[in-house]
Structure formats: structure tokens, C-alpha cells
Amino acid sequence: MDVTKAIIPAAGLGTRFLPLTKAMPKEMIPVLNKPAIQYIVEEGLASNIKHFLMITSSKKQAIADYFDASPCLDYLLKERNKLHLLGDLEKIIKKAHFTYIRQSSPLGLGHAIMMARHIIEKEYFGVFLPDDIITGKQAALAQLIRIARQEKGSVIAVQEVPPECVSSYGIIAIKKQITPNLFQVSHLVEKPNQKDAPSNLAVIGRYVLSHKIFNALDDISSYATDEIQLTDGITQMMKHNEKVFAFKVQGTRYDIGNPIGWLKAIIGMALHDPTYAPYIKSYLADIDSFDSLLYNKTKHINHLNK
Ligand code: G1P
């Protein structure tokens, strides 16, 4: 089973980041020195994805510009011996192929996935929800692809969440536990009440799906009155003889879709980054101490810039 294409639904308005997102795509929000979307594409490349199908809307042009060549900037940087400042971006642009597809009406995640139907053949493909950044030794999508090959079915990434948080996620119902981290799924429920949740295993933003999802989404869109949920499409896909598995991926997941999650991601990722860790560690230690910059007015504010 080859998985070389991935859909990235990036058409959302980013209302939780207003007013910033009035003129800037939320996918371009910086996490350390890179835009959030770059982490997604890097995870894709590390999982052998070659073709990224970006589902966008108006005001998202900056994403396409970012992953495009920039001859003038390259020329200037080269002249000043500063081409290295672009980091891995040049390599990404050379390796990855991008297709941008407009989703003109916000009809839900299932609808966004359907927008790429004409490019996906009879194959398995990846889905990245760009609000979720997952770091770890092995790329999260690569872990799912391994399971998809092994089990010959679709695979969803899950993580355990506290019972009071189930209403923020798609939640799986378990048909069979295969290993401590691998489950066969019987159905999914999108954002259930705590008392109706079939488990505390929440879908996080990575999927490997069969092309059968498109017919399944067709089925449910014929009676959907509101948004078309991917979660419902996946449950429906099982009626098209597709087995669905859930895998607890190894790694740390950050939800950068809201300002608090984004702040936690920046701090968490800085603490694991050799360039930033020493500074952020001493800054946090200082903030914590009674003699911190915040309380000791005699310290000069410039300390913060070191
Ligand atoms: C989406 C999915 C949900 C999933 C979540 C993960 O919800 O619909 O099933 O659990 O992403 O982040 P959203 O957070 O976009 O409302």
C-alpha cells in the first residue's frame, strides 16, 4: 500500500484567532521561527507524502506564496551570504508538490475532504488537520501508514482525553482491542456529551483513509442538514466494507487552534529545541522565582530580550 498524497483542510476562518486572522491565514501563525503549516508539510515529507492537496478559501494566498520559489529574495540573500536563513524551506519546495483547491462554502470537514476527490485515485491517502502539531521520534502520519499496511484498512490517530473534554472531539467506539495502542473501531461520534461518549479515545488530526470515504461522504451528504462531518463519513465507510482502526500515536500533540494551545505549543516546543531551550528554561525559572523580572522592578526590562 503506497500512501503518497495527503489532504490538508485549511479553509477555516480561524475565528478563535481574530482579529489576527482578519488578514492572515491561521495556518501561517508562527510557532518558533516557522509558520504552523510548515510543521505539517515536514511531517508529511517524513512520512513519504509527495503531493499535498491544500483545501483553501479566500485570504489564504500567503500559504501558496510561502511554498513557492522566491527568486528575488533568494538572490538578495545569496548576495549577502544569508541563504541559510530560509532553513529547510528550499528543500521542501523542491521535494513537495502542492495543489490548491478552493472550498467556497464552509460546509464542514467532510465537505472539505470531498473537494479533493478528483485528484485521489483508488488509493489510500493521508489527512492532516493543521491545528494539530504532533512532535516525536517518528512522524505521526508514518505511524498510521505502517498500521494501515499491516491491517489493510483505514487508520485514525487517537489519544486519551479526560472525560470532561470528550465534547470537543470525535470519539471512537471500540469494536476490538488488538494491542495496547491499536483498536478496531465500530463507529465514531462527533463531539458527544460526556454521558453519551462511547470511550475517552479522541480523534486527533491525522488519518489514513481509503478512497471509499468519498462514496460514504456522498451517502451522508444526501441527508446532512448542516455541516458534513468526516467522523460520520468514516462510520458510513464501514458500511462500504472498509475496516477502520484507531492507533494511539507516539508523540506530543499540541492543539494550536486557539491562543492558549498555541502558547503551550510554543513553550513546549521551545523547551525541546536546542537553540531555544537554554534561554526559555532560564527565563521560566526566573519568572517562577520571587526575584523574577516581573516582581523585581530594579531589573532592567532589556533582560527580556537576551
Ligand atoms: C475536528 C474533528 C474532530 C477531531 C478534531 C481534532 O474538530 O471534527 O473529530 O477530534 O478535529 O482536533 P474541530 O476541532 O475542527 O472542531
CSV table of C-alpha atoms and ligand atoms in Angstrom, one decimal:
chain,number,residue,atom,x,y,z
A,1,MET,CA,0.0,0.0,0.0
A,2,ASP,CA,1.5,3.3,-1.1
A,3,VAL,CA,0.3,6.5,0.5
A,4,THR,CA,1.8,9.5,-1.3
A,5,LYS,CA,-1.0,12.1,-1.3
A,6,ALA,CA,-2.4,14.0,1.7
A,7,ILE,CA,-5.2,16.4,2.0
A,8,ILE,CA,-4.7,19.4,4.3
A,9,PRO,CA,-8.1,21.2,5.0
A,10,ALA,CA,-7.0,24.8,5.5
A,11,ALA,CA,-10.1,26.7,4.6
A,12,GLY,CA,-11.3,27.7,8.1
A,13,LEU,CA,-11.8,31.3,9.1
A,14,GLY,CA,-9.7,31.0,12.2
A,15,THR,CA,-12.3,32.8,14.3
A,16,ARG,CA,-10.5,31.8,17.6
A,17,PHE,CA,-7.6,33.9,16.4
A,18,LEU,CA,-9.5,37.0,15.4
A,19,PRO,CA,-8.5,39.8,14.9
A,20,LEU,CA,-5.2,38.4,13.7
A,21,THR,CA,-6.9,36.1,11.1
A,22,LYS,CA,-8.8,39.0,9.6
A,23,ALA,CA,-5.9,39.5,7.1
A,24,MET,CA,-3.7,36.4,7.7
A,25,PRO,CA,-4.4,32.7,7.4
A,26,LYS,CA,-4.2,31.0,10.8
A,27,GLU,CA,-2.0,28.3,9.2
A,28,MET,CA,0.7,30.9,8.9
A,29,ILE,CA,0.8,31.7,12.6
A,30,PRO,CA,4.4,31.4,13.8
A,31,VAL,CA,5.4,28.5,16.0
A,32,LEU,CA,9.0,29.4,17.0
A,33,ASN,CA,10.5,30.6,13.7
A,34,LYS,CA,8.3,28.8,11.2
A,35,PRO,CA,4.7,29.0,10.3
A,36,ALA,CA,2.5,26.3,11.7
A,37,ILE,CA,1.7,24.8,8.3
A,38,GLN,CA,5.4,24.1,7.7
A,39,TYR,CA,5.4,21.5,10.6
A,40,ILE,CA,2.6,19.7,8.9
A,41,VAL,CA,4.3,19.6,5.5
A,42,GLU,CA,7.6,18.4,7.2
A,43,GLU,CA,5.7,15.6,8.9
A,44,GLY,CA,4.2,14.7,5.5
A,45,LEU,CA,7.6,14.6,3.8
A,46,ALA,CA,8.9,12.5,6.7
A,47,SER,CA,6.0,10.1,6.1
A,48,ASN,CA,6.8,9.9,2.3
A,49,ILE,CA,4.0,12.1,1.2
A,50,LYS,CA,4.8,13.7,-2.1
A,51,HIS,CA,1.7,15.5,-3.1
A,52,PHE,CA,-0.2,17.9,-0.7
A,53,LEU,CA,-3.7,18.9,-1.6
A,54,MET,CA,-4.4,22.1,0.3
A,55,ILE,CA,-8.0,23.0,0.7
A,56,THR,CA,-8.2,26.7,1.0
A,57,SER,CA,-10.5,29.7,0.8
A,58,SER,CA,-10.1,33.4,0.1
A,59,LYS,CA,-7.4,35.2,2.2
A,60,LYS,CA,-5.2,32.1,2.1
A,61,GLN,CA,-2.9,33.2,-0.6
A,62,ALA,CA,0.0,33.6,1.8
A,63,ILE,CA,0.2,29.8,2.1
A,64,ALA,CA,0.7,29.3,-1.6
A,65,ASP,CA,3.3,32.2,-1.7
A,66,TYR,CA,5.2,30.7,1.2
A,67,PHE,CA,5.6,27.3,-0.5
A,68,ASP,CA,6.6,28.9,-3.8
A,69,ALA,CA,10.0,29.9,-5.2
A,70,SER,CA,11.1,33.5,-4.4
A,71,PRO,CA,13.9,34.3,-6.9
A,72,CYS,CA,14.3,38.0,-5.8
A,73,LEU,CA,14.6,37.1,-2.1
A,74,ASP,CA,16.9,34.2,-2.9
A,75,TYR,CA,19.1,36.5,-5.0
A,76,LEU,CA,19.4,39.1,-2.2
A,77,LEU,CA,20.1,36.5,0.5
A,78,LYS,CA,22.7,34.8,-1.7
A,79,GLU,CA,24.5,38.1,-2.3
A,80,ARG,CA,24.6,38.7,1.5
A,81,ASN,CA,25.6,35.1,2.2
A,82,LYS,CA,22.4,34.6,4.2
A,83,LEU,CA,20.6,32.0,2.2
A,84,HIS,CA,20.8,29.7,5.2
A,85,LEU,CA,18.1,31.9,6.9
A,86,LEU,CA,15.5,30.1,4.8
A,87,GLY,CA,16.3,26.9,6.6
A,88,ASP,CA,14.8,23.8,5.1
A,89,LEU,CA,12.2,25.7,3.1
A,90,GLU,CA,14.2,25.4,-0.2
A,91,LYS,CA,14.4,21.6,0.2
A,92,ILE,CA,10.7,21.4,1.0
A,93,ILE,CA,9.8,23.4,-2.1
A,94,LYS,CA,11.9,21.2,-4.3
A,95,LYS,CA,10.6,17.9,-2.8
A,96,ALA,CA,6.9,18.6,-2.3
A,97,HIS,CA,4.2,19.1,-4.9
A,98,PHE,CA,1.2,21.3,-3.9
A,99,THR,CA,-2.2,21.6,-5.4
A,100,TYR,CA,-4.6,24.3,-4.0
A,101,ILE,CA,-8.3,23.7,-4.2
A,102,ARG,CA,-10.8,26.3,-3.1
A,103,GLN,CA,-13.7,25.3,-0.8
A,104,SER,CA,-16.0,28.2,-1.4
A,105,SER,CA,-18.7,27.3,1.1
A,106,PRO,CA,-17.8,26.3,4.7
A,107,LEU,CA,-19.8,23.0,4.8
A,108,GLY,CA,-17.6,21.1,7.2
A,109,LEU,CA,-14.6,18.9,7.3
A,110,GLY,CA,-16.3,16.1,5.3
A,111,HIS,CA,-17.1,18.5,2.6
A,112,ALA,CA,-13.5,19.9,2.5
A,113,ILE,CA,-12.2,16.3,2.0
A,114,MET,CA,-14.7,15.8,-0.9
A,115,MET,CA,-13.1,18.8,-2.7
A,116,ALA,CA,-10.0,16.7,-3.4
A,117,ARG,CA,-11.9,13.7,-4.8
A,118,HIS,CA,-10.9,14.3,-8.4
A,119,ILE,CA,-7.2,14.0,-7.6
A,120,ILE,CA,-7.4,10.9,-5.4
A,121,GLU,CA,-7.5,7.6,-7.3
A,122,LYS,CA,-8.4,4.2,-6.0
A,123,GLU,CA,-5.8,4.5,-3.3
A,124,TYR,CA,-5.3,5.3,0.4
A,125,PHE,CA,-4.4,8.9,1.3
A,126,GLY,CA,-3.4,10.9,4.4
A,127,VAL,CA,-5.3,13.8,6.0
A,128,PHE,CA,-3.7,16.4,8.2
A,129,LEU,CA,-5.7,18.8,10.3
A,130,PRO,CA,-3.3,21.7,10.6
A,131,ASP,CA,-4.5,22.8,14.1
A,132,ASP,CA,-2.7,19.7,15.4
A,133,ILE,CA,1.1,19.7,15.5
A,134,ILE,CA,2.5,16.4,16.6
A,135,THR,CA,6.1,16.1,17.5
A,136,GLY,CA,8.1,12.9,18.3
A,137,LYS,CA,10.7,10.4,17.2
A,138,GLN,CA,8.6,9.1,14.3
A,139,ALA,CA,6.3,11.2,12.2
A,140,ALA,CA,2.7,10.6,13.3
A,141,LEU,CA,1.4,10.0,9.8
A,142,ALA,CA,4.2,7.5,9.1
A,143,GLN,CA,3.0,5.6,12.2
A,144,LEU,CA,-0.6,5.4,10.8
A,145,ILE,CA,0.7,4.4,7.4
A,146,ARG,CA,2.5,1.5,9.0
A,147,ILE,CA,-0.7,0.3,10.7
A,148,ALA,CA,-2.8,0.8,7.5
A,149,ARG,CA,-0.4,-1.5,5.7
A,150,GLN,CA,-0.3,-4.1,8.5
A,151,GLU,CA,-4.1,-4.1,9.0
A,152,LYS,CA,-5.2,-3.4,5.3
A,153,GLY,CA,-7.6,-0.7,6.4
A,154,SER,CA,-8.1,2.9,7.3
A,155,VAL,CA,-6.5,4.3,10.4
A,156,ILE,CA,-7.2,7.3,12.7
A,157,ALA,CA,-4.9,8.8,15.2
A,158,VAL,CA,-6.4,8.9,18.7
A,159,GLN,CA,-5.3,10.0,22.2
A,160,GLU,CA,-6.9,9.5,25.6
A,161,VAL,CA,-8.6,12.7,26.9
A,162,PRO,CA,-10.2,13.4,30.3
A,163,PRO,CA,-14.0,12.7,30.3
A,164,GLU,CA,-14.9,16.4,30.6
A,165,CYS,CA,-13.1,17.0,27.2
A,166,VAL,CA,-14.8,14.5,25.0
A,167,SER,CA,-17.3,17.0,23.8
A,168,SER,CA,-14.5,18.8,21.9
A,169,TYR,CA,-13.6,15.8,19.8
A,170,GLY,CA,-14.7,12.9,17.5
A,171,ILE,CA,-14.7,9.9,19.9
A,172,ILE,CA,-14.3,6.3,18.8
A,173,ALA,CA,-16.3,3.3,19.9
A,174,ILE,CA,-14.1,0.2,20.2
A,175,LYS,CA,-15.0,-3.0,18.4
A,176,LYS,CA,-11.9,-4.9,19.4
A,177,GLN,CA,-8.7,-4.1,21.2
A,178,ILE,CA,-5.8,-5.5,19.2
A,179,THR,CA,-2.7,-4.3,21.2
A,180,PRO,CA,-2.5,-1.8,24.0
A,181,ASN,CA,-2.3,1.0,21.4
A,182,LEU,CA,-4.3,-0.4,18.5
A,183,PHE,CA,-8.1,-0.8,18.3
A,184,GLN,CA,-10.6,-1.8,15.6
A,185,VAL,CA,-13.3,0.8,15.5
A,186,SER,CA,-17.1,0.0,15.4
A,187,HIS,CA,-18.3,3.6,14.9
A,188,LEU,CA,-17.4,7.3,15.8
A,189,VAL,CA,-19.4,10.0,17.4
A,190,GLU,CA,-18.6,13.7,16.7
A,191,LYS,CA,-18.4,15.8,19.9
A,192,PRO,CA,-20.6,13.7,22.2
A,193,ASN,CA,-21.9,14.8,25.6
A,194,GLN,CA,-19.8,13.3,28.4
A,195,LYS,CA,-22.6,10.8,29.3
A,196,ASP,CA,-23.0,9.6,25.7
A,197,ALA,CA,-19.3,9.2,24.8
A,198,PRO,CA,-18.5,5.6,23.8
A,199,SER,CA,-14.9,5.9,25.1
A,200,ASN,CA,-12.4,8.5,26.1
A,201,LEU,CA,-10.3,8.0,22.9
A,202,ALA,CA,-10.4,11.2,20.9
A,203,VAL,CA,-9.6,11.6,17.2
A,204,ILE,CA,-6.7,13.9,16.7
A,205,GLY,CA,-5.9,15.4,13.4
A,206,ARG,CA,-4.3,12.6,11.4
A,207,TYR,CA,-6.0,10.0,9.3
A,208,VAL,CA,-5.1,7.4,6.6
A,209,LEU,CA,-8.3,6.8,4.6
A,210,SER,CA,-9.4,4.6,1.8
A,211,HIS,CA,-10.8,6.3,-1.3
A,212,LYS,CA,-14.1,4.6,-0.3
A,213,ILE,CA,-14.6,7.6,2.0
A,214,PHE,CA,-15.9,9.7,-0.9
A,215,ASN,CA,-18.9,7.4,-1.6
A,216,ALA,CA,-19.5,7.3,2.1
A,217,LEU,CA,-19.5,11.1,2.3
A,218,ASP,CA,-21.9,11.1,-0.7
A,219,ASP,CA,-24.3,8.9,1.2
A,220,ILE,CA,-24.3,11.2,4.3
A,221,SER,CA,-24.4,14.5,2.3
A,222,SER,CA,-27.7,13.4,0.8
A,223,TYR,CA,-29.3,13.7,4.2
A,224,ALA,CA,-27.0,16.2,6.0
A,225,THR,CA,-28.8,19.3,7.0
A,226,ASP,CA,-25.8,21.1,8.5
A,227,GLU,CA,-22.1,20.5,8.1
A,228,ILE,CA,-20.8,17.3,6.6
A,229,GLN,CA,-18.7,15.6,9.3
A,230,LEU,CA,-15.7,13.5,8.4
A,231,THR,CA,-16.4,11.5,11.5
A,232,ASP,CA,-19.9,10.5,10.2
A,233,GLY,CA,-18.3,9.7,6.8
A,234,ILE,CA,-15.8,7.3,8.4
A,235,THR,CA,-18.6,5.5,10.3
A,236,GLN,CA,-20.6,5.2,7.0
A,237,MET,CA,-17.4,4.0,5.2
A,238,MET,CA,-17.5,0.8,7.3
A,239,LYS,CA,-20.8,0.0,5.5
A,240,HIS,CA,-18.8,0.1,2.3
A,241,ASN,CA,-16.7,-2.9,3.7
A,242,GLU,CA,-13.8,-0.8,4.9
A,243,LYS,CA,-12.2,-1.7,8.2
A,244,VAL,CA,-11.3,1.2,10.4
A,245,PHE,CA,-8.6,1.2,13.1
A,246,ALA,CA,-7.5,3.7,15.7
A,247,PHE,CA,-3.9,4.0,16.8
A,248,LYS,CA,-2.6,5.9,19.8
A,249,VAL,CA,0.3,7.6,18.1
A,250,GLN,CA,3.5,8.1,20.0
A,251,GLY,CA,4.5,11.7,20.3
A,252,THR,CA,3.3,15.0,21.8
A,253,ARG,CA,0.2,16.7,20.3
A,254,TYR,CA,-0.3,20.4,20.5
A,255,ASP,CA,-3.6,22.0,19.6
A,256,ILE,CA,-2.6,25.3,18.1
A,257,GLY,CA,-6.2,26.1,17.0
A,258,ASN,CA,-6.7,28.5,20.0
A,259,PRO,CA,-4.4,31.1,21.7
A,260,ILE,CA,-3.8,29.1,24.9
A,261,GLY,CA,-3.0,25.9,23.0
A,262,TRP,CA,-0.7,27.9,20.7
A,263,LEU,CA,1.2,29.4,23.7
A,264,LYS,CA,1.6,25.9,25.2
A,265,ALA,CA,2.9,24.7,21.9
A,266,ILE,CA,5.5,27.4,21.6
A,267,ILE,CA,6.7,26.9,25.2
A,268,GLY,CA,6.7,23.1,24.9
A,269,MET,CA,8.5,23.1,21.6
A,270,ALA,CA,11.0,25.7,22.6
A,271,LEU,CA,11.9,23.6,25.7
A,272,HIS,CA,12.7,20.7,23.3
A,273,ASP,CA,14.7,22.8,20.8
A,274,PRO,CA,18.5,23.0,21.4
A,275,THR,CA,18.6,26.6,20.1
A,276,TYR,CA,15.8,28.0,22.3
A,277,ALA,CA,15.7,25.6,25.3
A,278,PRO,CA,18.6,27.2,27.4
A,279,TYR,CA,17.0,30.7,27.1
A,280,ILE,CA,13.4,29.7,27.7
A,281,LYS,CA,14.4,27.4,30.7
A,282,SER,CA,16.3,30.2,32.4
A,283,TYR,CA,13.5,32.7,31.6
A,284,LEU,CA,10.8,30.4,33.0
A,285,ALA,CA,13.0,29.7,36.1
A,286,ASP,CA,13.4,33.4,36.6
A,287,ILE,CA,9.7,34.1,36.2
A,288,ASP,CA,9.0,31.5,38.8
A,289,SER,CA,11.3,32.8,41.4
A,290,PHE,CA,10.3,35.5,43.9
A,291,ASP,CA,13.1,37.6,42.5
A,292,SER,CA,11.8,37.5,39.0
A,293,LEU,CA,11.8,40.1,36.3
A,294,LEU,CA,8.1,40.6,36.9
A,295,TYR,CA,8.4,41.4,40.6
A,296,ASN,CA,11.8,43.0,40.8
A,297,LYS,CA,11.3,46.4,39.3
A,298,THR,CA,15.0,47.2,39.7
A,299,LYS,CA,16.0,44.8,36.9
A,300,HIS,CA,16.2,46.4,33.6
A,301,ILE,CA,13.5,45.3,31.1
A,302,ASN,CA,16.2,44.6,28.5
A,303,HIS,CA,16.9,41.3,30.3
A,304,LEU,CA,13.8,40.0,28.5
A,305,ASN,CA,15.5,40.4,25.1
A,306,LYS,CA,18.5,38.3,25.9
B,1,G1P,C1,-12.1,18.2,14.2
B,1,G1P,C2,-12.8,16.9,14.0
B,1,G1P,C3,-12.8,16.1,15.3
B,1,G1P,C4,-11.4,15.9,15.8
B,1,G1P,C5,-10.7,17.2,16.0
B,1,G1P,C6,-9.2,17.0,16.4
B,1,G1P,O1,-12.8,19.0,15.1
B,1,G1P,O2,-14.1,17.1,13.5
B,1,G1P,O3,-13.5,14.8,15.1
B,1,G1P,O4,-11.5,15.2,17.1
B,1,G1P,O5,-10.8,18.0,14.8
B,1,G1P,O6,-8.6,18.2,16.6
B,1,G1P,P1,-12.5,20.6,15.2
B,1,G1P,O7,-11.5,20.7,16.3
B,1,G1P,O8,-12.1,21.1,13.9
B,1,G1P,O9,-13.9,21.2,15.6
